[in-house]
Short mmCIF file of C-alpha atoms in Angstrom, two decimals:
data_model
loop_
_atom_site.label_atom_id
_atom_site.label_comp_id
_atom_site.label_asym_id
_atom_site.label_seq_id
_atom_site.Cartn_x
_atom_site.Cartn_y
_atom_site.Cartn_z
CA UNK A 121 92.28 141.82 82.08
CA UNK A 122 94.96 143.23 79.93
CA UNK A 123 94.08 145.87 77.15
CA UNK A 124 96.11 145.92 73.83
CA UNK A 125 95.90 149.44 72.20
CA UNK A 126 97.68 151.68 70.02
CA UNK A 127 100.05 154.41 71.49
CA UNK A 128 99.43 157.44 72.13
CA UNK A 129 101.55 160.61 73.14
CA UNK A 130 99.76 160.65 76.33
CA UNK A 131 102.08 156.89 77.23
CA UNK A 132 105.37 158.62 77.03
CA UNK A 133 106.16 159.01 80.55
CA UNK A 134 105.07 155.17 80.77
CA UNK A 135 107.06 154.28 77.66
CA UNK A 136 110.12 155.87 78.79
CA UNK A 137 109.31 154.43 81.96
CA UNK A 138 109.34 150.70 80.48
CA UNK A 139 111.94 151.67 78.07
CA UNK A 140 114.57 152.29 81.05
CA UNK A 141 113.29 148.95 83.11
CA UNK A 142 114.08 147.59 79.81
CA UNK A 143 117.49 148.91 79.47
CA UNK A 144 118.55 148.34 82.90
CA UNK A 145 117.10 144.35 83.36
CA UNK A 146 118.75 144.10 80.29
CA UNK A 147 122.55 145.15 81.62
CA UNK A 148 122.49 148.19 78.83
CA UNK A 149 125.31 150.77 79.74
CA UNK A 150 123.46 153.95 80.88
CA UNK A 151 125.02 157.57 80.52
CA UNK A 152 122.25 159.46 82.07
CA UNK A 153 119.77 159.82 85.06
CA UNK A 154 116.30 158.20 84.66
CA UNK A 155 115.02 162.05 84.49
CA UNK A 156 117.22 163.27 81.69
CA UNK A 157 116.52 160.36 80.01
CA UNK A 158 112.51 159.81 80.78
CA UNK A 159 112.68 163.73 79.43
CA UNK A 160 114.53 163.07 76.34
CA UNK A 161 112.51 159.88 75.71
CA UNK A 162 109.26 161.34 76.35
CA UNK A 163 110.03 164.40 73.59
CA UNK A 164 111.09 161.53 71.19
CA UNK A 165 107.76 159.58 71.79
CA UNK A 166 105.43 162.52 71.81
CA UNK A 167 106.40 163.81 68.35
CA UNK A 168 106.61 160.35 66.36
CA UNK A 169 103.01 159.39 68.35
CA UNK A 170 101.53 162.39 67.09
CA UNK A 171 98.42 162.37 64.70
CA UNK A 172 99.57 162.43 60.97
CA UNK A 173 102.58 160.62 61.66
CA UNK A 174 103.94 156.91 59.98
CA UNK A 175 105.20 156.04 63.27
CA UNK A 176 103.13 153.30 65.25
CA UNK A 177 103.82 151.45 69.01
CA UNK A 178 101.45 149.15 70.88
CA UNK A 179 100.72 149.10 74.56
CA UNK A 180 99.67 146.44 76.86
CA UNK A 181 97.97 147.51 80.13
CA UNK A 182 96.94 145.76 83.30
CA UNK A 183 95.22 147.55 85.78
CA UNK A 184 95.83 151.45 85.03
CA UNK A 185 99.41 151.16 84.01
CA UNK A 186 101.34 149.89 80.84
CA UNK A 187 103.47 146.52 81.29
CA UNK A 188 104.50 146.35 77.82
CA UNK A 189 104.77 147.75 74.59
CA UNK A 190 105.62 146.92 71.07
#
């Protein structure tokens, strides 16, 4: 069964994760590495996810692991 929950800064080595299968399935131009980016991404992600902050995102997960987000 698939769970729908807010975000949390704890997802941001999925979300970069799904962020780059994005990218790629989606013929974006990448100038990095997965890692640089997945470390970049994941900084991004855990500051705007933090408590206190405006920013929201959604996650959909299926058996231990995200496989989608919003």
């Amino acid at each position: 069964m698939i769970e729908i929950r807010r975000a949390t800064p704890g997802d941001a080595d999925e979300l970069a994760r799904l962020r780059w299968d994005f990218r790629v399935e989606h013929g974006t131009p990448v100038s990095s590495k997965f890692e640089a980016f997945a470390e970049e991404f994941r900084a991004f992600t855990t500051d705007v996810l933090a408590d206190g902050t405006p920013w929201r995102a959604w996650v959909a997960k299926d058996e231990g692991r995200l496989v989608g987000c919003a």
